[in-house]
Short mmCIF file of C-alpha atoms in Angstrom, two decimals:
data_model
loop_
_atom_site.label_atom_id
_atom_site.label_comp_id
_atom_site.label_asym_id
_atom_site.label_seq_id
_atom_site.Cartn_x
_atom_site.Cartn_y
_atom_site.Cartn_z
CA MET A 7 0.00 0.00 0.00
CA ASN A 8 1.27 3.44 -0.87
CA THR A 9 0.51 5.22 2.43
CA LYS A 10 2.51 8.31 1.49
CA LYS A 11 0.40 8.83 -1.63
CA LEU A 12 -2.79 8.26 0.40
CA PHE A 13 -1.96 10.99 2.92
CA ASP A 14 -0.50 13.32 0.26
CA SER A 15 -3.75 13.00 -1.69
CA LEU A 16 -5.85 13.89 1.33
CA THR A 17 -3.75 16.85 2.45
CA GLY A 18 -3.30 18.03 -1.14
CA MET A 19 -7.05 18.66 -1.42
CA TYR A 20 -7.14 21.16 1.44
CA ARG A 21 -5.83 24.35 -0.20
CA PRO A 22 -7.75 24.05 -3.50
CA TYR A 23 -10.89 23.18 -1.53
CA VAL A 24 -10.65 26.22 0.76
CA LYS A 25 -9.70 28.46 -2.17
CA LEU A 26 -12.76 27.31 -4.14
CA PHE A 27 -15.06 28.30 -1.27
CA GLN A 28 -13.29 31.56 -0.42
CA PRO A 29 -15.84 33.72 -2.29
CA ILE A 30 -18.63 32.26 -0.14
CA PHE A 31 -16.65 32.94 3.05
CA GLU A 32 -16.09 36.52 1.90
CA GLU A 33 -19.77 36.97 0.97
CA TYR A 34 -20.76 36.02 4.52
CA ASP A 35 -17.79 37.76 6.19
CA LEU A 36 -16.43 34.55 7.73
CA PHE A 37 -13.10 32.76 7.69
CA SER A 38 -13.01 29.00 7.04
CA ALA A 39 -12.18 28.27 10.70
CA GLN A 40 -15.20 30.29 11.83
CA TRP A 41 -17.41 28.43 9.35
CA LEU A 42 -16.18 25.07 10.65
CA VAL A 43 -17.01 26.03 14.24
CA LEU A 44 -20.40 27.43 13.21
CA LYS A 45 -21.09 24.21 11.31
CA ASP A 46 -19.97 22.11 14.28
CA ILE A 47 -22.40 23.96 16.55
CA ALA A 48 -25.24 23.55 14.03
CA LEU A 49 -24.64 19.81 13.78
CA ASN A 50 -24.11 19.23 17.52
CA GLU A 51 -26.26 21.76 19.36
CA PRO A 52 -26.52 22.28 22.20
CA THR A 53 -22.78 22.11 22.77
CA THR A 54 -19.93 23.68 24.73
CA LEU A 55 -16.54 25.22 23.99
CA VAL A 56 -14.78 22.10 25.34
CA GLN A 57 -16.82 19.78 23.12
CA ILE A 58 -16.20 21.92 20.03
CA SER A 59 -12.50 22.11 20.80
CA LYS A 60 -12.27 18.33 21.10
CA ARG A 61 -14.35 17.53 17.99
CA ARG A 62 -12.53 20.09 15.82
CA ALA A 63 -9.10 19.28 17.34
CA ILE A 64 -8.35 22.95 18.03
CA GLU A 65 -6.98 24.55 21.16
CA LYS A 66 -9.47 25.99 23.65
CA PRO A 67 -8.07 29.57 23.41
CA THR A 68 -8.48 29.45 19.61
CA THR A 69 -12.01 28.08 19.98
CA ARG A 70 -12.78 30.84 22.49
CA LYS A 71 -11.61 33.54 20.03
CA ILE A 72 -13.69 32.08 17.21
CA LEU A 73 -16.75 31.86 19.45
CA LYS A 74 -16.28 35.50 20.46
CA VAL A 75 -16.33 36.57 16.81
CA LEU A 76 -19.42 34.47 16.09
CA SER A 77 -21.11 35.88 19.18
CA ASP A 78 -20.20 39.46 18.21
CA LYS A 79 -21.86 38.79 14.84
CA SER A 80 -25.03 37.70 16.74
CA LEU A 81 -24.80 34.17 15.32
CA LEU A 82 -24.90 32.38 18.69
CA THR A 83 -27.21 31.98 21.65
CA ILE A 84 -25.23 31.45 24.84
CA LYS A 85 -26.78 30.16 28.07
CA GLN A 86 -25.32 29.41 31.48
CA GLY A 87 -24.51 25.74 32.05
CA ASN A 88 -24.65 23.82 35.33
CA ASP A 89 -21.14 25.00 36.15
CA LYS A 90 -20.76 28.80 36.28
CA ARG A 91 -17.85 28.59 33.83
CA GLU A 92 -19.73 26.43 31.33
CA ARG A 93 -21.64 28.06 28.48
CA ILE A 94 -24.20 26.16 26.43
CA LEU A 95 -24.03 27.18 22.77
CA THR A 96 -26.67 27.04 20.05
CA LEU A 97 -27.13 29.01 16.86
CA SER A 98 -29.28 32.13 17.00
CA LYS A 99 -31.96 32.66 14.37
CA ALA A 100 -29.44 34.67 12.33
CA GLY A 101 -26.83 31.93 12.81
CA THR A 102 -29.25 29.24 11.67
CA GLU A 103 -30.20 31.24 8.59
CA LEU A 104 -26.55 31.88 7.73
CA PHE A 105 -25.70 28.20 8.23
CA GLU A 106 -28.57 27.10 5.99
CA ASP A 107 -27.71 29.63 3.26
CA MET A 108 -24.03 28.72 3.22
CA SER A 109 -24.77 24.98 3.42
CA LYS A 110 -26.96 25.18 0.31
CA GLN A 111 -24.13 26.79 -1.63
CA PHE A 112 -21.56 24.28 -0.33
CA ASP A 113 -23.86 21.33 -1.07
CA ARG A 114 -24.44 22.50 -4.65
CA ILE A 115 -20.74 22.98 -5.37
CA GLN A 116 -19.68 19.76 -3.64
CA GLY A 117 -22.35 17.79 -5.50
CA ASN A 118 -21.12 19.25 -8.78
CA ILE A 119 -17.53 18.29 -7.99
CA VAL A 120 -18.48 14.70 -7.18
CA GLU A 121 -20.70 14.43 -10.24
CA ARG A 122 -17.98 15.81 -12.55
CA SER A 123 -15.40 13.45 -11.04
CA GLY A 124 -17.51 10.42 -11.95
CA ILE A 125 -17.34 8.98 -8.44
CA THR A 126 -20.09 6.45 -7.80
CA ALA A 127 -22.14 6.36 -4.59
CA GLU A 128 -20.32 3.15 -3.63
CA GLU A 129 -16.90 4.76 -4.17
CA ALA A 130 -18.01 7.77 -2.10
CA ASP A 131 -19.13 5.47 0.72
CA ILE A 132 -15.79 3.62 0.69
CA THR A 133 -13.90 6.93 0.70
CA ILE A 134 -15.96 8.22 3.63
CA LYS A 135 -15.33 5.00 5.57
CA THR A 136 -11.60 5.24 4.83
CA VAL A 137 -11.27 8.89 5.82
CA LEU A 138 -13.28 8.36 9.02
CA ALA A 139 -11.07 5.40 9.99
CA LEU A 140 -7.93 7.50 9.43
CA HIS A 141 -9.45 10.41 11.36
CA GLU A 142 -10.24 8.13 14.29
CA GLN A 143 -6.65 6.86 14.40
CA LEU A 144 -5.25 10.40 14.24
CA SER A 145 -7.58 11.43 17.08
CA ASN A 146 -6.44 8.44 19.14
CA LEU A 147 -2.79 9.40 18.58
CA GLU A 148 -3.51 12.96 19.79
CA GLU A 149 -4.99 11.64 23.03
CA GLU A 150 -1.96 9.44 23.85
#
């Protein structure tokens, strides 16, 4: 198995992928990292800073800064948790609308890319399974 080529292929997609979606980020005045946190909240609400940080594999101070920006843009609803330090995060109405609008654009473009590549549903499922297995192993290595 050519593991180097496997990982090079995965990491090589990152820059062109982010560059392709840059106009959407600019349209909504977000950076890709902010979008990923917003998306994480949308898919996992209610959630907390600690949970986001762990799922996204980003440091808590970085997560805190991103959450501050999203909050300043009125995209979040923040409630007190059981612990005075804990904050429960959900998307505000504006945050939900922004997430839905951006998701529609991402879905359309991603669907077009997959269609143009000729990847079958079965191949996509195998790729997803492969990437998730690699992600799990990388996460396990981080925790050691």
